[in-house]
PDB file of C-alpha atoms in Angstrom:
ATOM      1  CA  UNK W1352     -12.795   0.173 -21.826  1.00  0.00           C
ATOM      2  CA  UNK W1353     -16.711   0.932 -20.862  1.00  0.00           C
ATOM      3  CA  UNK W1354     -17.351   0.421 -24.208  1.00  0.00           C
ATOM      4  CA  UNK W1355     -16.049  -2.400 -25.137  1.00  0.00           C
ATOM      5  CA  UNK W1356     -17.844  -4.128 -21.856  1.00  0.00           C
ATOM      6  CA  UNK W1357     -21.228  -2.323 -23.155  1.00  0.00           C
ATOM      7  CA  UNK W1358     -20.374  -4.115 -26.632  1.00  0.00           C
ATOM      8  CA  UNK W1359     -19.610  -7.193 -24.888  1.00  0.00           C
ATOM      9  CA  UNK W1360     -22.911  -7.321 -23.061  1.00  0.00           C
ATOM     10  CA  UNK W1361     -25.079  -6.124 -25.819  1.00  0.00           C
ATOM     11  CA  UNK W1362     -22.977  -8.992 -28.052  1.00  0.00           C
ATOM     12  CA  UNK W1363     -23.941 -11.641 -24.995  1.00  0.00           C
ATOM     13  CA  UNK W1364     -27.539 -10.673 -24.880  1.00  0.00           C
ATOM     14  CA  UNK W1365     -27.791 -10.630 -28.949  1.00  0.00           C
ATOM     15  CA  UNK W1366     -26.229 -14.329 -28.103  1.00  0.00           C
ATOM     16  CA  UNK W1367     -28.518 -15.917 -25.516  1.00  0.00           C
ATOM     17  CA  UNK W1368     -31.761 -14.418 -27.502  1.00  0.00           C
ATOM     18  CA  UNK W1369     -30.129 -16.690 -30.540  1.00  0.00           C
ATOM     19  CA  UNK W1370     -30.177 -19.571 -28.019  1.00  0.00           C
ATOM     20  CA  UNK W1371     -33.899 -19.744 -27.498  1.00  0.00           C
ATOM     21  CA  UNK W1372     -34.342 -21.558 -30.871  1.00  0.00           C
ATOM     22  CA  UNK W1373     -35.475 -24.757 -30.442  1.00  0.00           C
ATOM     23  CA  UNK W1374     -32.666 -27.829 -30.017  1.00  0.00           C
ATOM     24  CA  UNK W1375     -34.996 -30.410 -31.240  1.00  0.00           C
ATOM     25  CA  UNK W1376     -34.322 -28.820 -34.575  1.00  0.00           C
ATOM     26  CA  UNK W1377     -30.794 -30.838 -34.214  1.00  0.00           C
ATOM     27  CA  UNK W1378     -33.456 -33.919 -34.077  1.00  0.00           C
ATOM     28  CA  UNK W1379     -34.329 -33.022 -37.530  1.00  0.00           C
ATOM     29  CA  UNK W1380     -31.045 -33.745 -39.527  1.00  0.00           C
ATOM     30  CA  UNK W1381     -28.705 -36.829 -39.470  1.00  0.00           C
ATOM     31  CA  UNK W1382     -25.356 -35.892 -37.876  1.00  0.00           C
ATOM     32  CA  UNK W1383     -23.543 -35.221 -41.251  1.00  0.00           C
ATOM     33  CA  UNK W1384     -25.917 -33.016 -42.291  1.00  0.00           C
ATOM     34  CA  UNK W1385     -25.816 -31.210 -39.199  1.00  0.00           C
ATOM     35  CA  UNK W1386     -21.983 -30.732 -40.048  1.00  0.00           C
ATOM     36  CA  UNK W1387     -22.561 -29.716 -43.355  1.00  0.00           C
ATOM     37  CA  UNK W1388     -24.399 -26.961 -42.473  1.00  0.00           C
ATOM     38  CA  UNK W1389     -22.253 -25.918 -39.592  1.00  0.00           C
ATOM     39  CA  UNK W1390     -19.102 -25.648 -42.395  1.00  0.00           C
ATOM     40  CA  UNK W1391     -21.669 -23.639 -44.267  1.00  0.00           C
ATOM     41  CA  UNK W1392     -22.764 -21.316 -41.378  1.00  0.00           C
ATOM     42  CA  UNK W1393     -18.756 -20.864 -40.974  1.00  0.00           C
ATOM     43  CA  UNK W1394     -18.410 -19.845 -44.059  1.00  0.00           C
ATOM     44  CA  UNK W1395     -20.949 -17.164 -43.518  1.00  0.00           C
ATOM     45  CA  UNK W1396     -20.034 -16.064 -40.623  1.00  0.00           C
ATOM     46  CA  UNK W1397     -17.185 -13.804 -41.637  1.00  0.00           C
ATOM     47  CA  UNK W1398     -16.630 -12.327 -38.435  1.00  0.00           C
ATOM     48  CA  UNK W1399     -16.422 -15.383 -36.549  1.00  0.00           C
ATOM     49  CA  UNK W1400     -18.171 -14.132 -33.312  1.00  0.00           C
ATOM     50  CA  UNK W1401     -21.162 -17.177 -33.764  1.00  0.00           C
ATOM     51  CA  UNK W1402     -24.028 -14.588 -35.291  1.00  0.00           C
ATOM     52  CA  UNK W1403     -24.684 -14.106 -38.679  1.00  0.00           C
ATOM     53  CA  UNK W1404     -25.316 -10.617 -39.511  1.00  0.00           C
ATOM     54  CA  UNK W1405     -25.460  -8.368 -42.533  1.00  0.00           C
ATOM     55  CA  UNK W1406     -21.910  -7.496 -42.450  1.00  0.00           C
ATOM     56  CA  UNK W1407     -20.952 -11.540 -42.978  1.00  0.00           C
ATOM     57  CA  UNK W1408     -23.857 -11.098 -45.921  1.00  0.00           C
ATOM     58  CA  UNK W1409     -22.575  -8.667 -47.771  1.00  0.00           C
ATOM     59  CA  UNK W1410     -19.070 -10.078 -47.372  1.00  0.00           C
ATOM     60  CA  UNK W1411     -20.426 -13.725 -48.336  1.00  0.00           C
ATOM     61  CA  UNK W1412     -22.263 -12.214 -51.671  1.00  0.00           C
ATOM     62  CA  UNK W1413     -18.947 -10.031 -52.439  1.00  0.00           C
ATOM     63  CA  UNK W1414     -16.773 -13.069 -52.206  1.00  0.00           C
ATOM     64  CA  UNK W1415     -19.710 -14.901 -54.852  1.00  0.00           C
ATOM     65  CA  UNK W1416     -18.909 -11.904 -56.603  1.00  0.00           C
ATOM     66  CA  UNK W1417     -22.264 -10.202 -56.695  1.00  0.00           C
ATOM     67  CA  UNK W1418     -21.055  -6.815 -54.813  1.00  0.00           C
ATOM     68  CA  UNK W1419     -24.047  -4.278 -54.919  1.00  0.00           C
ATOM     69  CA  UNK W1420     -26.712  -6.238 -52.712  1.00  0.00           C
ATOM     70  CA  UNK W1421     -29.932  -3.922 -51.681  1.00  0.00           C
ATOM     71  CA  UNK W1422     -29.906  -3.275 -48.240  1.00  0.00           C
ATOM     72  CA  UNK W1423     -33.367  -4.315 -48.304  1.00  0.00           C
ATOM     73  CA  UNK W1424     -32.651  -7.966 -49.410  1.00  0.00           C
ATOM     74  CA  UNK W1425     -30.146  -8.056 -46.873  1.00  0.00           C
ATOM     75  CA  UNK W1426     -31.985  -7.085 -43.912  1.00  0.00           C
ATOM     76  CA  UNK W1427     -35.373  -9.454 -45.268  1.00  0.00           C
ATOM     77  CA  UNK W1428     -32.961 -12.472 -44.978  1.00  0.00           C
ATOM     78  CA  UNK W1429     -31.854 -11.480 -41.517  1.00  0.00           C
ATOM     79  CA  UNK W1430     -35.369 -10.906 -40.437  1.00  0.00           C
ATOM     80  CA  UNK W1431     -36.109 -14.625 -41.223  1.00  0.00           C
ATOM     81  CA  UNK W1432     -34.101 -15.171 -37.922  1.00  0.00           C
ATOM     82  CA  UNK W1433     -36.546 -12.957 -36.142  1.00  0.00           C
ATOM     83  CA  UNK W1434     -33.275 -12.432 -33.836  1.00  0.00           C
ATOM     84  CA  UNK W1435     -29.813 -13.002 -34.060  1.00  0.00           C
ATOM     85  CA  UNK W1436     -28.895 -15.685 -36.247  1.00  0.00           C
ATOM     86  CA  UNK W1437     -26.924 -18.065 -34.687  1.00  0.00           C
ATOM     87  CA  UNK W1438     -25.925 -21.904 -35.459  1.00  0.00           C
ATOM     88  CA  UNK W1439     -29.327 -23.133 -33.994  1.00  0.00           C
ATOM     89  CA  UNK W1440     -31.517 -20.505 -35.561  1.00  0.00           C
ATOM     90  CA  UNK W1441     -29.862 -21.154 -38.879  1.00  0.00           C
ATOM     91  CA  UNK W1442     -30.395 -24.837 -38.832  1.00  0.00           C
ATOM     92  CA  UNK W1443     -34.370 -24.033 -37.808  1.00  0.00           C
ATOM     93  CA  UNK W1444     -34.629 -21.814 -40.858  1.00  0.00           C
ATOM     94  CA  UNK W1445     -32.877 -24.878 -43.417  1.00  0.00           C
ATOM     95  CA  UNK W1446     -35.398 -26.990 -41.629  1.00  0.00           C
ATOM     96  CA  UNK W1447     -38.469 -25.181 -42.437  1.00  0.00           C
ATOM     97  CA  UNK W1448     -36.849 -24.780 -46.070  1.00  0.00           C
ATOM     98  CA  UNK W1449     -36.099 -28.322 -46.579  1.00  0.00           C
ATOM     99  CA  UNK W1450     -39.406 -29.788 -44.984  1.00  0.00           C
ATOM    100  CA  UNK W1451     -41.106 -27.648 -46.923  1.00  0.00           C
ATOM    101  CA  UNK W1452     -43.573 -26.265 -44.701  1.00  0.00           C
ATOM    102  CA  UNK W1453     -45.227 -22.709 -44.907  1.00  0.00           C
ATOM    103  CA  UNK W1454     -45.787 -20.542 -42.067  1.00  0.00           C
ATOM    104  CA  UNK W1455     -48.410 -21.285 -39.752  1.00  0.00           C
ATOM    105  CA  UNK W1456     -50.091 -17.930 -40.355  1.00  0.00           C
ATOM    106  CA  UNK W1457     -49.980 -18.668 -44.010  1.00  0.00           C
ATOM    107  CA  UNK W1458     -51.649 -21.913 -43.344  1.00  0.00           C
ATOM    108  CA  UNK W1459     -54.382 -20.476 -41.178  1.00  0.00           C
ATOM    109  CA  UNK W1460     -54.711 -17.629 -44.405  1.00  0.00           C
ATOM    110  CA  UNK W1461     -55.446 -19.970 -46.960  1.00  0.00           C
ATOM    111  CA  UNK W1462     -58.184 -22.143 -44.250  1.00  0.00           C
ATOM    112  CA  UNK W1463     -59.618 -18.424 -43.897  1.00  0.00           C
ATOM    113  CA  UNK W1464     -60.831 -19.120 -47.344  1.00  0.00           C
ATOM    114  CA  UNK W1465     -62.695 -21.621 -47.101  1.00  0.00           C
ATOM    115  CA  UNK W1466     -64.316 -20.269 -43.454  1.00  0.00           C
ATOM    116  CA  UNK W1467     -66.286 -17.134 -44.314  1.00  0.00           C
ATOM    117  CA  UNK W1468     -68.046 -17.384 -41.118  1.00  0.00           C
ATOM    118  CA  UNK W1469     -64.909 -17.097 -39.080  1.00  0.00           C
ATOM    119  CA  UNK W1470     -65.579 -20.102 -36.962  1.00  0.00           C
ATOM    120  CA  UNK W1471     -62.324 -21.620 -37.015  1.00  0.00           C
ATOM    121  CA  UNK W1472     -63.568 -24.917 -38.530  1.00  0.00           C
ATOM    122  CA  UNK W1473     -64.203 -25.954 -42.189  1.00  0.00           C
ATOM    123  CA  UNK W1474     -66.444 -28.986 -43.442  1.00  0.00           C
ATOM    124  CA  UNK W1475     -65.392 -32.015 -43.536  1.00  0.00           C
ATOM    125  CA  UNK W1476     -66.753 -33.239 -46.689  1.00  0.00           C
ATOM    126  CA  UNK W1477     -66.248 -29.889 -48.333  1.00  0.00           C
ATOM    127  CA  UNK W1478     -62.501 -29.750 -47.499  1.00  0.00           C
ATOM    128  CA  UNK W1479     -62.278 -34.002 -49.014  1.00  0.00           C
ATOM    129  CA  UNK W1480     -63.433 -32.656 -52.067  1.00  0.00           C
ATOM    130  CA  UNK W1481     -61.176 -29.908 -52.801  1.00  0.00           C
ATOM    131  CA  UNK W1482     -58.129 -32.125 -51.522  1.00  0.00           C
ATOM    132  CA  UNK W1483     -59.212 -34.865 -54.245  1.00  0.00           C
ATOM    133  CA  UNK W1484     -59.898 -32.611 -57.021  1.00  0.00           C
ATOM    134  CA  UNK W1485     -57.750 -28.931 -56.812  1.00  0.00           C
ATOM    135  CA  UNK W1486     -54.766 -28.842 -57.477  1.00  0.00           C
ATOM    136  CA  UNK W1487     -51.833 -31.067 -56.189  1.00  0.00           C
ATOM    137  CA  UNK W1488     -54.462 -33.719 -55.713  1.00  0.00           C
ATOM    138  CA  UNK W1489     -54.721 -36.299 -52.852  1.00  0.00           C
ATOM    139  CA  UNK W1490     -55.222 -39.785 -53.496  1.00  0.00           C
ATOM    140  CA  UNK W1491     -58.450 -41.304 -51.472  1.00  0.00           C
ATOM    141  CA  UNK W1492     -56.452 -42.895 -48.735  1.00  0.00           C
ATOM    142  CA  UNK W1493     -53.981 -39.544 -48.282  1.00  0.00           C
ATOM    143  CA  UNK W1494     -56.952 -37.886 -47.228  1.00  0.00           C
ATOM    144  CA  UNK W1495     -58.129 -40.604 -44.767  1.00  0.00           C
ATOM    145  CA  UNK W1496     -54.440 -40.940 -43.518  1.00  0.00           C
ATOM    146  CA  UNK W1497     -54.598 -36.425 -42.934  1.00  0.00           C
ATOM    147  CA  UNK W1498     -58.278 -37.518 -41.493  1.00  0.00           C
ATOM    148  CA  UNK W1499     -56.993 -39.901 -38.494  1.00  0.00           C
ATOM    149  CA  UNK W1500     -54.743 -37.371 -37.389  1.00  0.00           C
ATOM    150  CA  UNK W1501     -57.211 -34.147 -37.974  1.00  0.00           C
ATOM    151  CA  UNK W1502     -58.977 -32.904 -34.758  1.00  0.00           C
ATOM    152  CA  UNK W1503     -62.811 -32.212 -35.468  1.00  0.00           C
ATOM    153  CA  UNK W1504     -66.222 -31.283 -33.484  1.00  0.00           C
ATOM    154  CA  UNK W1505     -69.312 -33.629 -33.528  1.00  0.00           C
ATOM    155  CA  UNK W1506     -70.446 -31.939 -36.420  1.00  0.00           C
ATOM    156  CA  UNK W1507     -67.702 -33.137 -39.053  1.00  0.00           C
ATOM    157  CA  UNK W1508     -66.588 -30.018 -39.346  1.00  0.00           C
ATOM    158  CA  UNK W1509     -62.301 -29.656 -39.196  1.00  0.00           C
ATOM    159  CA  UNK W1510     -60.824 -27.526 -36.231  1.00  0.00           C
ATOM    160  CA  UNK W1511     -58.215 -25.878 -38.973  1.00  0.00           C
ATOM    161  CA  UNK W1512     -55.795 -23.814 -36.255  1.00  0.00           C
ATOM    162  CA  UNK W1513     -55.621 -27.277 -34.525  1.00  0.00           C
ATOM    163  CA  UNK W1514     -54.459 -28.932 -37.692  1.00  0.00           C
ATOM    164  CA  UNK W1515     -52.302 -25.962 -38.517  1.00  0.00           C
ATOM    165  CA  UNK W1516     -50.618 -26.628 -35.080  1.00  0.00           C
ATOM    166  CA  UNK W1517     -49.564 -30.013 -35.775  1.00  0.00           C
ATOM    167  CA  UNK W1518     -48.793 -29.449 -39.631  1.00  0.00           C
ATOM    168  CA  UNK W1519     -46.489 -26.605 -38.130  1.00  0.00           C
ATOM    169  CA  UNK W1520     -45.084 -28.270 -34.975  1.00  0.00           C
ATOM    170  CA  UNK W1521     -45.829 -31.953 -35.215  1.00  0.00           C
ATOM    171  CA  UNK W1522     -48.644 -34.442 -33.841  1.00  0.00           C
ATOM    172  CA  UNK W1523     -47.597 -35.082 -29.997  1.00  0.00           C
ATOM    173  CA  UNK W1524     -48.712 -38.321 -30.094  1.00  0.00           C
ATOM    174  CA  UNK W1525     -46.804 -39.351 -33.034  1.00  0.00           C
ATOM    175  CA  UNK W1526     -43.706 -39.096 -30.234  1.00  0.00           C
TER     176      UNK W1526
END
């Protein structure tokens, strides 16, 4: 009996860590969507107890019929959570997935680049340049519309962990 209360506890405190995910990400998806993905996270969680963990994995890849997983891939998915993965943390994860947006310290990485000083800030004019001729190139008023909403110093020069903030989180003045 003390054990299953210990498992019981450790099984509540696994669940109210999984509630700290943000529930503005329910903001994020019309309400059909938002059921879609529950019947999705049902179907992964095998065990029914409201956390997805590598047991309901493995048993979701066996009934695909791929049976010899590494443990490895398993626990790298789970670690996406950075907790337990409950219905809220799973819909944050499809969120970041489907809006496409990298990690903020990946963001900050590739703005290291371009900021050998360290400063935090790249040029202005410097930055336009690359975004209009690298790459996945912006059109001339793409980079004026990123402009209006990108914090900078007197100099010109971009405050990049700023902009990373709202490319990560959102502008706070666009709600």
């Amino acid at each position: 009996m003390a054990s299953r209360k210990a498992g019981t506890r450790g099984k509540a405190a696994a669940t109210k860590q999984a509630q700290r995910g943000s529930s503005n990400v329910f903001s994020m998806f019309e309400q059909a969507q938002i059921q879609e993905f529950k019947e999705a996270f049902s179907c992964i969680d095998q065990n029914r107890d409201g956390i997805i963990c590598k047991s309901d994995l493995r048993e979701t890849y066996s009934q695909l019929g791929k049976l010899s997983v590494p443990e490895e891939e398993l626990d790298a998915m789970l670690q996406e959570g950075k907790g337990p993965i409950n219905f809220t943390v799973f819909l944050t994860l499809f969120g970041e997935k489907l809006n496409g947006t990298d990690p903020e310290e990946a963001i900050l990485s590739a703005f290291r680049m371009f900021d050998p000083s360290g400063k935090g800030v790249v040029n202005k004019d410097e930055f336009k340049q690359l975004l209009l001729t690298q790459a996945d190139k912006f059109s001339p008023a793409e980079v004026e519309q990123m402009f209006a909403l990108t914090p900078m110093d007197l100099a010109g020069n971009i405050d990049y962990k700023s902009l990373c903030y709202i490319i990560t989180h959102g502008d706070e003045k666009e709600e």
